[in-house]
Amino acid sequence: MDAIAQLALYEADALLAIAAATDAAGIEAVRIQFLGKKQGRLKDLQALLGQVTPEERPVLGKKFNEVKDRVTAVVEERQATLAQPAAIVDGVDVTLPGTPFSMGHRHPISQTIEEFKSIMVRLGFDPVDGPEIEDEFHNFEALNIPLDHPARDPRDNFYLATAERTFGGPLLMRSQTSTVQIRVMQNTQPPVRIVSIGRVYRPDEMDDTHSCMFHQMEGLMVDKHVTMADLKTVLRLFAQAYLGKDVVIRFRPSFFPFTEPSVEVDMKWGDRWLEIGGAGMVDPNVLKAVGYNPDEVSGFAFGLGVERFCMRRHNNTDIRQFYASDVRFLSQF
Ligand code: PHE
């Protein structure tokens, strides 16, 4: 066999052996066998080179170097590959791309509630919860809403069709979170400073700003010398914390049976005013009914619509979208 053929055979054998090596020790053995400096097949070829004629030598020498470089490169490549962790683990090719899955996240209203809470906590209010199924006492009577008041009309409330009666009278889905004011004041002595966020239910006609179920944030502060100025400050600070410093809110005189004086709170949105809730100074009758002394303490209360703030923040104009469970809408938050 001439030298050229021997070189070709060497290269072919080397490539086969390299491919057959399955681990680092294997490829090292192949390297020694084919590229070893002291002995091995490269050494043999080199000896062969010494026997050819001086005319043949340059051509053959060049070929020898080319083959040696190629084999060296392939050995190094295989060494690098074998040094990597095994791609197949327990029969699974861990280098294959995974199946993508989409992450869910919290509903925009839940996100808003969390943010409301953290703002109010920073303002010193303790979050509390109250039941969604209420009795007439907490939803109306204790809030100074008399039996013949139109707010108690069964057509304006979701009364439960149950024979069950509590001490507080027939049951209904609460129409306002102001019920929580009563529950808290019945169980704690002033000073109180609480916030309660939750669902309320009203058989309203559904439209882009009304829903038969929505969320309110109720705030209540009772202490010595609490004034309307405190109420306005807290509401303004809250609105600015959630919507930014340049939010404009206004207070309009209004009436609620459980506050005196009472205001309605509006927020500027473009060139419109959007009503965002009611507020006022807790009526002395309410304070008396829970055993507080209106000559010693005073308080303010407010109830804000959670959805309306969220809509304004995200420039959404249809409240119904929050309850349609359309992922295309919800995934934007
Ligand atoms: N509960 C009233 C409503 O739902 C809002 C309100 C809360 C007003 C607290 C005054 C004080 O309309």
mmCIF file of N, CA, C and O and ligand atoms in Angstrom, residues 143 175-179 181 200 202 214 216-219 255-256 258-259 262-264 275 277-282 300-304, ligand 1:
data_model
loop_
_atom_site.group_PDB
_atom_site.id
_atom_site.type_symbol
_atom_site.label_atom_id
_atom_site.label_comp_id
_atom_site.label_asym_id
_atom_site.label_seq_id
_atom_site.Cartn_x
_atom_site.Cartn_y
_atom_site.Cartn_z
ATOM 1 N N LEU A 143 -78.219 51.005 60.381
ATOM 2 C CA LEU A 143 -77.697 52.105 59.583
ATOM 3 C C LEU A 143 -78.733 53.223 59.462
ATOM 4 O O LEU A 143 -78.651 54.060 58.562
ATOM 5 N N SER A 175 -76.419 44.904 50.287
ATOM 6 C CA SER A 175 -76.455 45.868 49.187
ATOM 7 C C SER A 175 -75.369 46.921 49.334
ATOM 8 O O SER A 175 -75.175 47.754 48.459
ATOM 9 N N GLN A 176 -74.668 46.872 50.457
ATOM 10 C CA GLN A 176 -73.598 47.846 50.709
ATOM 11 C C GLN A 176 -72.642 47.275 51.763
ATOM 12 O O GLN A 176 -73.052 46.477 52.610
ATOM 13 N N THR A 177 -71.393 47.710 51.699
ATOM 14 C CA THR A 177 -70.439 47.228 52.696
ATOM 15 C C THR A 177 -70.553 48.000 54.008
ATOM 16 O O THR A 177 -69.844 47.694 54.971
ATOM 17 N N SER A 178 -71.449 48.982 54.059
ATOM 18 C CA SER A 178 -71.622 49.740 55.311
ATOM 19 C C SER A 178 -72.049 48.833 56.457
ATOM 20 O O SER A 178 -71.897 49.188 57.634
ATOM 21 N N THR A 179 -72.590 47.652 56.131
ATOM 22 C CA THR A 179 -72.923 46.655 57.153
ATOM 23 C C THR A 179 -71.726 46.362 58.055
ATOM 24 O O THR A 179 -71.888 46.108 59.245
ATOM 25 N N GLN A 181 -69.395 48.389 59.018
ATOM 26 C CA GLN A 181 -69.246 49.439 60.047
ATOM 27 C C GLN A 181 -69.908 49.004 61.340
ATOM 28 O O GLN A 181 -69.338 49.108 62.424
ATOM 29 N N VAL A 200 -70.950 43.512 46.783
ATOM 30 C CA VAL A 200 -72.301 43.938 47.154
ATOM 31 C C VAL A 200 -73.231 43.607 45.983
ATOM 32 O O VAL A 200 -72.778 43.448 44.848
ATOM 33 N N ARG A 202 -77.003 44.270 43.973
ATOM 34 C CA ARG A 202 -78.187 45.109 43.742
ATOM 35 C C ARG A 202 -78.821 44.702 42.430
ATOM 36 O O ARG A 202 -78.114 44.582 41.423
ATOM 37 N N PHE A 214 -71.087 44.058 42.407
ATOM 38 C CA PHE A 214 -69.835 44.796 42.232
ATOM 39 C C PHE A 214 -69.132 44.880 43.586
ATOM 40 O O PHE A 214 -69.572 44.229 44.544
ATOM 41 N N GLN A 216 -67.264 47.113 46.753
ATOM 42 C CA GLN A 216 -67.122 48.403 47.418
ATOM 43 C C GLN A 216 -65.971 48.344 48.413
ATOM 44 O O GLN A 216 -65.667 47.281 48.951
ATOM 45 N N MET A 217 -65.377 49.508 48.610
ATOM 46 C CA MET A 217 -64.424 49.618 49.710
ATOM 47 C C MET A 217 -65.031 50.543 50.760
ATOM 48 O O MET A 217 -65.325 51.703 50.485
ATOM 49 N N GLU A 218 -65.258 50.000 51.926
ATOM 50 C CA GLU A 218 -65.818 50.770 53.024
ATOM 51 C C GLU A 218 -64.692 51.206 53.949
ATOM 52 O O GLU A 218 -63.827 50.396 54.309
ATOM 53 N N GLY A 219 -64.695 52.469 54.315
ATOM 54 C CA GLY A 219 -63.727 52.952 55.296
ATOM 55 C C GLY A 219 -64.475 53.526 56.480
ATOM 56 O O GLY A 219 -65.556 54.105 56.312
ATOM 57 N N PHE A 255 -77.345 62.857 50.625
ATOM 58 C CA PHE A 255 -77.998 62.340 51.825
ATOM 59 C C PHE A 255 -77.820 60.836 51.940
ATOM 60 O O PHE A 255 -78.036 60.098 50.979
ATOM 61 N N PHE A 256 -77.391 60.392 53.091
ATOM 62 C CA PHE A 256 -77.456 58.970 53.459
ATOM 63 C C PHE A 256 -78.028 58.910 54.872
ATOM 64 O O PHE A 256 -77.674 59.766 55.704
ATOM 65 N N PHE A 258 -77.346 57.169 57.285
ATOM 66 C CA PHE A 258 -76.391 56.835 58.357
ATOM 67 C C PHE A 258 -75.238 57.810 58.467
ATOM 68 O O PHE A 258 -74.310 57.610 59.244
ATOM 69 N N THR A 259 -75.246 58.859 57.649
ATOM 70 C CA THR A 259 -74.212 59.898 57.804
ATOM 71 C C THR A 259 -74.870 61.273 57.786
ATOM 72 O O THR A 259 -75.898 61.485 57.147
ATOM 73 N N SER A 262 -73.679 64.385 54.629
ATOM 74 C CA SER A 262 -73.296 63.355 53.663
ATOM 75 C C SER A 262 -72.825 64.009 52.365
ATOM 76 O O SER A 262 -73.245 65.117 52.035
ATOM 77 N N VAL A 263 -71.953 63.302 51.693
ATOM 78 C CA VAL A 263 -71.500 63.798 50.377
ATOM 79 C C VAL A 263 -71.469 62.652 49.374
ATOM 80 O O VAL A 263 -71.364 61.481 49.755
ATOM 81 N N GLU A 264 -71.583 63.026 48.128
ATOM 82 C CA GLU A 264 -71.296 62.068 47.087
ATOM 83 C C GLU A 264 -69.951 62.463 46.495
ATOM 84 O O GLU A 264 -69.630 63.656 46.414
ATOM 85 N N GLU A 275 -69.332 59.235 39.215
ATOM 86 C CA GLU A 275 -69.596 59.073 40.644
ATOM 87 C C GLU A 275 -68.821 57.856 41.147
ATOM 88 O O GLU A 275 -68.895 56.780 40.561
ATOM 89 N N GLY A 277 -68.619 57.141 44.734
ATOM 90 C CA GLY A 277 -69.067 56.627 46.023
ATOM 91 C C GLY A 277 -69.722 57.676 46.891
ATOM 92 O O GLY A 277 -69.929 58.819 46.469
ATOM 93 N N GLY A 278 -70.077 57.224 48.094
ATOM 94 C CA GLY A 278 -70.709 58.114 49.051
ATOM 95 C C GLY A 278 -69.885 58.158 50.322
ATOM 96 O O GLY A 278 -69.069 57.268 50.582
ATOM 97 N N ALA A 279 -70.111 59.220 51.110
ATOM 98 C CA ALA A 279 -69.333 59.370 52.338
ATOM 99 C C ALA A 279 -70.026 60.354 53.266
ATOM 100 O O ALA A 279 -71.028 60.975 52.891
ATOM 101 N N GLY A 280 -69.502 60.490 54.442
ATOM 102 C CA GLY A 280 -70.061 61.473 55.361
ATOM 103 C C GLY A 280 -69.599 61.230 56.777
ATOM 104 O O GLY A 280 -68.808 60.321 57.054
ATOM 105 N N MET A 281 -70.123 62.066 57.679
ATOM 106 C CA MET A 281 -69.828 61.900 59.106
ATOM 107 C C MET A 281 -70.867 60.957 59.703
ATOM 108 O O MET A 281 -72.069 61.141 59.489
ATOM 109 N N VAL A 282 -70.385 59.953 60.406
ATOM 110 C CA VAL A 282 -71.286 58.933 60.954
ATOM 111 C C VAL A 282 -72.387 59.605 61.790
ATOM 112 O O VAL A 282 -72.096 60.412 62.677
ATOM 113 N N PHE A 300 -65.951 59.383 60.527
ATOM 114 C CA PHE A 300 -66.392 59.481 59.126
ATOM 115 C C PHE A 300 -66.456 58.079 58.554
ATOM 116 O O PHE A 300 -65.830 57.136 59.079
ATOM 117 N N ALA A 301 -67.256 57.955 57.481
ATOM 118 C CA ALA A 301 -67.343 56.676 56.766
ATOM 119 C C ALA A 301 -67.419 56.983 55.288
ATOM 120 O O ALA A 301 -67.869 58.056 54.880
ATOM 121 N N PHE A 302 -66.925 56.043 54.502
ATOM 122 C CA PHE A 302 -67.088 56.208 53.048
ATOM 123 C C PHE A 302 -67.247 54.850 52.407
ATOM 124 O O PHE A 302 -66.822 53.826 52.959
ATOM 125 N N GLY A 303 -67.907 54.838 51.262
ATOM 126 C CA GLY A 303 -68.037 53.608 50.480
ATOM 127 C C GLY A 303 -67.735 53.932 49.029
ATOM 128 O O GLY A 303 -68.413 54.756 48.413
ATOM 129 N N LEU A 304 -66.669 53.318 48.495
ATOM 130 C CA LEU A 304 -66.253 53.635 47.123
ATOM 131 C C LEU A 304 -66.445 52.424 46.217
ATOM 132 O O LEU A 304 -66.299 51.280 46.645
HETATM 133 N N1 PHE B 1 -73.165 52.659 51.540
HETATM 134 C C1 PHE B 1 -73.360 53.781 50.660
HETATM 135 C C2 PHE B 1 -73.761 53.240 49.279
HETATM 136 O O1 PHE B 1 -73.558 52.108 49.013
HETATM 137 C C3 PHE B 1 -72.095 54.593 50.528
HETATM 138 C C4 PHE B 1 -71.699 55.233 51.808
HETATM 139 C C5 PHE B 1 -70.824 54.608 52.666
HETATM 140 C C6 PHE B 1 -72.163 56.480 52.168
HETATM 141 C C7 PHE B 1 -70.429 55.202 53.843
HETATM 142 C C8 PHE B 1 -71.794 57.093 53.321
HETATM 143 C C9 PHE B 1 -70.933 56.457 54.166
HETATM 144 O O2 PHE B 1 -74.284 53.980 48.482
#
